[in-house]
Coordinates of C-alpha atoms in Angstrom, one line a residue:
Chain A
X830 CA 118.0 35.3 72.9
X831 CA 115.4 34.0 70.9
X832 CA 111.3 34.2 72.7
X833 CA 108.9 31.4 72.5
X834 CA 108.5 31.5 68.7
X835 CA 104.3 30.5 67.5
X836 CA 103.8 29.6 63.8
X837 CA 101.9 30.1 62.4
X838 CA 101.6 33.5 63.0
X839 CA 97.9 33.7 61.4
X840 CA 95.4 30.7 60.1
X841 CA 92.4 30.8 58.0
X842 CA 90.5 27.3 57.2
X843 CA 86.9 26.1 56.9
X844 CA 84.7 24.7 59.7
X845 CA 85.2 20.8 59.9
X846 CA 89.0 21.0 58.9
X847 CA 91.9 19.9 61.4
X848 CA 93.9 22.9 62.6
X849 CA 97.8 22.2 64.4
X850 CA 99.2 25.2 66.1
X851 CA 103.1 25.3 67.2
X852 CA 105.2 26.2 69.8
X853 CA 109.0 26.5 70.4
X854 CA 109.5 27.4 73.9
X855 CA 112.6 29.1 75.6
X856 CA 115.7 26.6 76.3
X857 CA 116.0 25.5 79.3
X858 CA 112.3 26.5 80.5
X859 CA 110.6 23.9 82.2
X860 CA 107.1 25.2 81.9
X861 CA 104.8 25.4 78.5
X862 CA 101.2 27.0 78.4
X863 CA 99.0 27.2 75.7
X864 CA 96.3 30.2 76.5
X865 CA 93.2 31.5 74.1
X866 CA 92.7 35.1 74.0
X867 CA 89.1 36.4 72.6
X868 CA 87.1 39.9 73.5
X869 CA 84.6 37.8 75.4
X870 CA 86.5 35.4 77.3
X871 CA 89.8 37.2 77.4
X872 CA 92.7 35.2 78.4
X873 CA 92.3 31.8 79.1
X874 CA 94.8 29.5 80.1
X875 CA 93.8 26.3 78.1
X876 CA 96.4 23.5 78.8
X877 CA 99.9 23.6 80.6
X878 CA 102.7 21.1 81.0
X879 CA 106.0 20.9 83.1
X880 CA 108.6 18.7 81.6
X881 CA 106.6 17.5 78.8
X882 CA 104.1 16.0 81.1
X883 CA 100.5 17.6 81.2
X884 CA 99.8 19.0 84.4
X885 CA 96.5 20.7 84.2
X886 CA 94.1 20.3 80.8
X887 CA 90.9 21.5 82.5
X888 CA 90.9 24.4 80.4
X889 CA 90.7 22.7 77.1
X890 CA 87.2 23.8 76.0
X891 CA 85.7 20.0 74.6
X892 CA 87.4 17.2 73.2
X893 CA 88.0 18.5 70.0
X894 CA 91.1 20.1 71.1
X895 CA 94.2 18.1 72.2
X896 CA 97.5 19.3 73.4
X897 CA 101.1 17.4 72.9
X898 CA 104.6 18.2 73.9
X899 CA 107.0 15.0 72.7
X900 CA 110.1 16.8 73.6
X901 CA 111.0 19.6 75.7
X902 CA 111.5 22.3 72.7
X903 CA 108.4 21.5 70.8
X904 CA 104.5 21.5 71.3
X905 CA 101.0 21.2 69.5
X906 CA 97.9 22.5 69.9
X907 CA 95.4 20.7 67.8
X908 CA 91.4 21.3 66.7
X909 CA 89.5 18.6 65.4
X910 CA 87.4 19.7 63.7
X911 CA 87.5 23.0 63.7
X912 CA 84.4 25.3 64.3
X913 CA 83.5 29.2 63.8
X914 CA 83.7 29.4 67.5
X915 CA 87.3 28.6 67.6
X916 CA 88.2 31.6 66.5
X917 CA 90.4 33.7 68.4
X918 CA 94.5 34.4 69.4
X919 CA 95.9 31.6 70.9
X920 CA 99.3 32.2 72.9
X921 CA 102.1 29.9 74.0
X922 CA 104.3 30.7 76.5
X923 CA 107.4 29.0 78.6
X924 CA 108.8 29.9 82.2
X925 CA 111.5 28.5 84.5
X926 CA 110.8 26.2 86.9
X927 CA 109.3 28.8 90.4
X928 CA 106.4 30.6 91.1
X929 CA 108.3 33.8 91.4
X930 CA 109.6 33.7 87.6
X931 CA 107.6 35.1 84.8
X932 CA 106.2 33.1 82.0
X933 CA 107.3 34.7 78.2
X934 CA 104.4 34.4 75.5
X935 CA 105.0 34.1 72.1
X936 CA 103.5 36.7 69.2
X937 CA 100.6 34.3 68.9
X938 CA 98.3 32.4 66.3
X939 CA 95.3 34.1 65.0
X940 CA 92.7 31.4 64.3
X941 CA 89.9 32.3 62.1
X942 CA 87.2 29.7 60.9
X943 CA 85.0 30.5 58.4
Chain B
X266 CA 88.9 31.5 94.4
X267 CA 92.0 33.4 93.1
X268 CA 90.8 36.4 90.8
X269 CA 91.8 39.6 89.6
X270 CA 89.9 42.7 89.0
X271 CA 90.7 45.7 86.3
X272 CA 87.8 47.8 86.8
X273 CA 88.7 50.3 84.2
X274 CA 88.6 48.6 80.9
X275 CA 89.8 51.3 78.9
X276 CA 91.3 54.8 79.7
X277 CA 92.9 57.7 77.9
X278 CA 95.3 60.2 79.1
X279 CA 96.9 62.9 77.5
X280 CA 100.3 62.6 76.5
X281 CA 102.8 63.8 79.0
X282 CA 100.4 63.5 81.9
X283 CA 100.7 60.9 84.3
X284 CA 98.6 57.2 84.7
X285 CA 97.4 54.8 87.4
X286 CA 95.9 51.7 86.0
X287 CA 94.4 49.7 89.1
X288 CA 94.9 46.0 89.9
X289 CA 92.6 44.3 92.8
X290 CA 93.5 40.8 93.7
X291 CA 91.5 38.1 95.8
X292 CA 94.4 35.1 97.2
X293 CA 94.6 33.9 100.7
X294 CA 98.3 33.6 100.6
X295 CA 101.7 36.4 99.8
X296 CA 100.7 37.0 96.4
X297 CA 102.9 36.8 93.5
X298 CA 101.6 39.6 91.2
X299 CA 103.0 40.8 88.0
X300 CA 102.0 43.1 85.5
X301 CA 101.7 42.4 81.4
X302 CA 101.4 45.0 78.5
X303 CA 100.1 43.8 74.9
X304 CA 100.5 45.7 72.1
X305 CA 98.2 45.2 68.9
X306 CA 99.5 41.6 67.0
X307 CA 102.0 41.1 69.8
X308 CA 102.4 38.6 73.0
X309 CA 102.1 39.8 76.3
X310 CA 105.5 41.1 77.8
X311 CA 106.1 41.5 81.9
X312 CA 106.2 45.1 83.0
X313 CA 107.0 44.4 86.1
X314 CA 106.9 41.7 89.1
X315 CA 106.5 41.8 92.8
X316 CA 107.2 38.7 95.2
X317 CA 108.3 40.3 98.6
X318 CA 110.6 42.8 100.3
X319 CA 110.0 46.7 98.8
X320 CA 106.5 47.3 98.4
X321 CA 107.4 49.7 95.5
X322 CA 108.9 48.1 92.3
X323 CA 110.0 49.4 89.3
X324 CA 109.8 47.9 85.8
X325 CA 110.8 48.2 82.2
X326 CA 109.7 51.7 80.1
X327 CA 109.2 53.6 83.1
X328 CA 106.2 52.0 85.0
X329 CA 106.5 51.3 88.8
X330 CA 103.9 49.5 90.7
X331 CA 103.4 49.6 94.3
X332 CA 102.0 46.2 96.4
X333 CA 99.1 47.7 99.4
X334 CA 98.3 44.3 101.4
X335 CA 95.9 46.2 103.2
X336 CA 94.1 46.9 99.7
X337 CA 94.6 43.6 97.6
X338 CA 95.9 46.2 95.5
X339 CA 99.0 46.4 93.1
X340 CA 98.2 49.9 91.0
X341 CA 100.4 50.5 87.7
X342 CA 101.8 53.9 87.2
X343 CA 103.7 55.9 85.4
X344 CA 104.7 59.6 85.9
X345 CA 104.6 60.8 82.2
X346 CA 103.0 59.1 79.3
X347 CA 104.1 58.4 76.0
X348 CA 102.0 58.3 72.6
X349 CA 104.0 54.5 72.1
X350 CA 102.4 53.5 75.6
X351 CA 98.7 52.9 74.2
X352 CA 98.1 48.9 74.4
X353 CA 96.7 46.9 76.8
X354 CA 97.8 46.4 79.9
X355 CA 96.6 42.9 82.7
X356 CA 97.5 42.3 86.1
X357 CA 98.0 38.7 87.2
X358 CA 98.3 36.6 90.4
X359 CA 100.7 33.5 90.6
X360 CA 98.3 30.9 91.8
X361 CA 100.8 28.4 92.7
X362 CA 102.3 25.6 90.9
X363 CA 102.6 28.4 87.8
X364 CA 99.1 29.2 87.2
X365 CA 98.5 32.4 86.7
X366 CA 95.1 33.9 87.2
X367 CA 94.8 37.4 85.1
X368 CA 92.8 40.1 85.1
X369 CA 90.7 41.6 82.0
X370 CA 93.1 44.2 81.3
X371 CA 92.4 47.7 80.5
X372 CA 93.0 49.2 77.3
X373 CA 95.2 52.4 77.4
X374 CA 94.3 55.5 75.1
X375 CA 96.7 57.8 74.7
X376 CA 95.5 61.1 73.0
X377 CA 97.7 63.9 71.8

């Protein structure tokens, strides 16, 4: 079975430029999260939606970064701009539809902004 | 608030000798906990998961974990460790409504 598949898998642009990061989640899972992962913050959960529709976006760090999910097997995670501070791993991940089932992460986007 | 605490953030342990990672949890309700490995360049993937019933569950790779209500504790462990278990490992509470809340993790050293 194929995971929640992230590209891409690493990104490298200048401050001030627009960044989009991608997400395929599992079929059939109703639940997409987008998390940030850095050695001072650790895991953050940033934005998550259930059936397409955002549910909870008060992890999103400033306006600058916006969150989309048009359909239920695609979703974005956009900076602009982009600063230094943006740097880090950011996750997706899917799960069923119950507190009791697990969410799956993808392999991640590594984000650096020079 | 829900939160998680990992007070060790790393350990190492000799290969072949046994490891407890600990997991303390603050939720006013029947937690949902689970546990998460991460190794370098790679997602998170669930260990193991605990909802109700036995207090001792086992997961994938040989780990078990066992649910202490009394302590807000759900402790990793794993009776003999292998050079290919070094990563990180995070505990996490279901908050409700999918959230999960996790902990810092602790990063597993595994020496030979």
């Amino acid at each position: 079975d194929a995971g929640v598949i992230q590209s891409p898998r690493h990104e490298v642009t200048e401050m001030g430029q627009e960044v989009t990061l991608r997400c395929k989640p599992i079929s059939g899972h109703d639940y997409l999260f987008w998390y940030r992962q850095t050695m001072m913050r650790g895991l953050e959960l940033l934005i998550y939606f259930n059936n397409n529709v955002p549910i909870d976006d008060s992890g999103m760090p400033e306006d600058r970064f916006s969150a989309k999910m048009p359909n239920a097997s695609f979703s974005t995670l956009k900076i602009q701009p982009s600063e230094p501070r943006d740097s880090a791993v950011y996750f997706c991940a899917s799960s069923l539809n119950s507190d009791n089932q697990p969410q799956h992460f993808g392999d991640g986007t590594r984000l650096s902004i020079l | 608030a829900q939160s998680v605490t990992q007070p060790d953030i790393h350990i190492t342990v000799s290969e072949g000798a046994s490891l407890e990672l600990r997991c303390n949890y603050s939720y006013g309700a029947t937690p949902y906990l689970f546990w998460y490995v991460q190794s370098p360049g790679q997602g998170l993937q669930l260990l193991l998961k605990y909802f109700s019933g036995d207090t001792l569950v086992q997961g994938i790779k040989g780990f078990e974990a066992e649910f202490k209500r009394s302590q807000s504790s759900f402790n990793l462990r794993k009776p003999s460790v292998h050079w290919s278990d070094a990563a990180e490992y995070f505990c996490a509470v279901s908050t409700g409504f999918q959230k999960l809340v996790f902990g810092t993790g602790t990063r597993l050293l595994v020496s030979p």
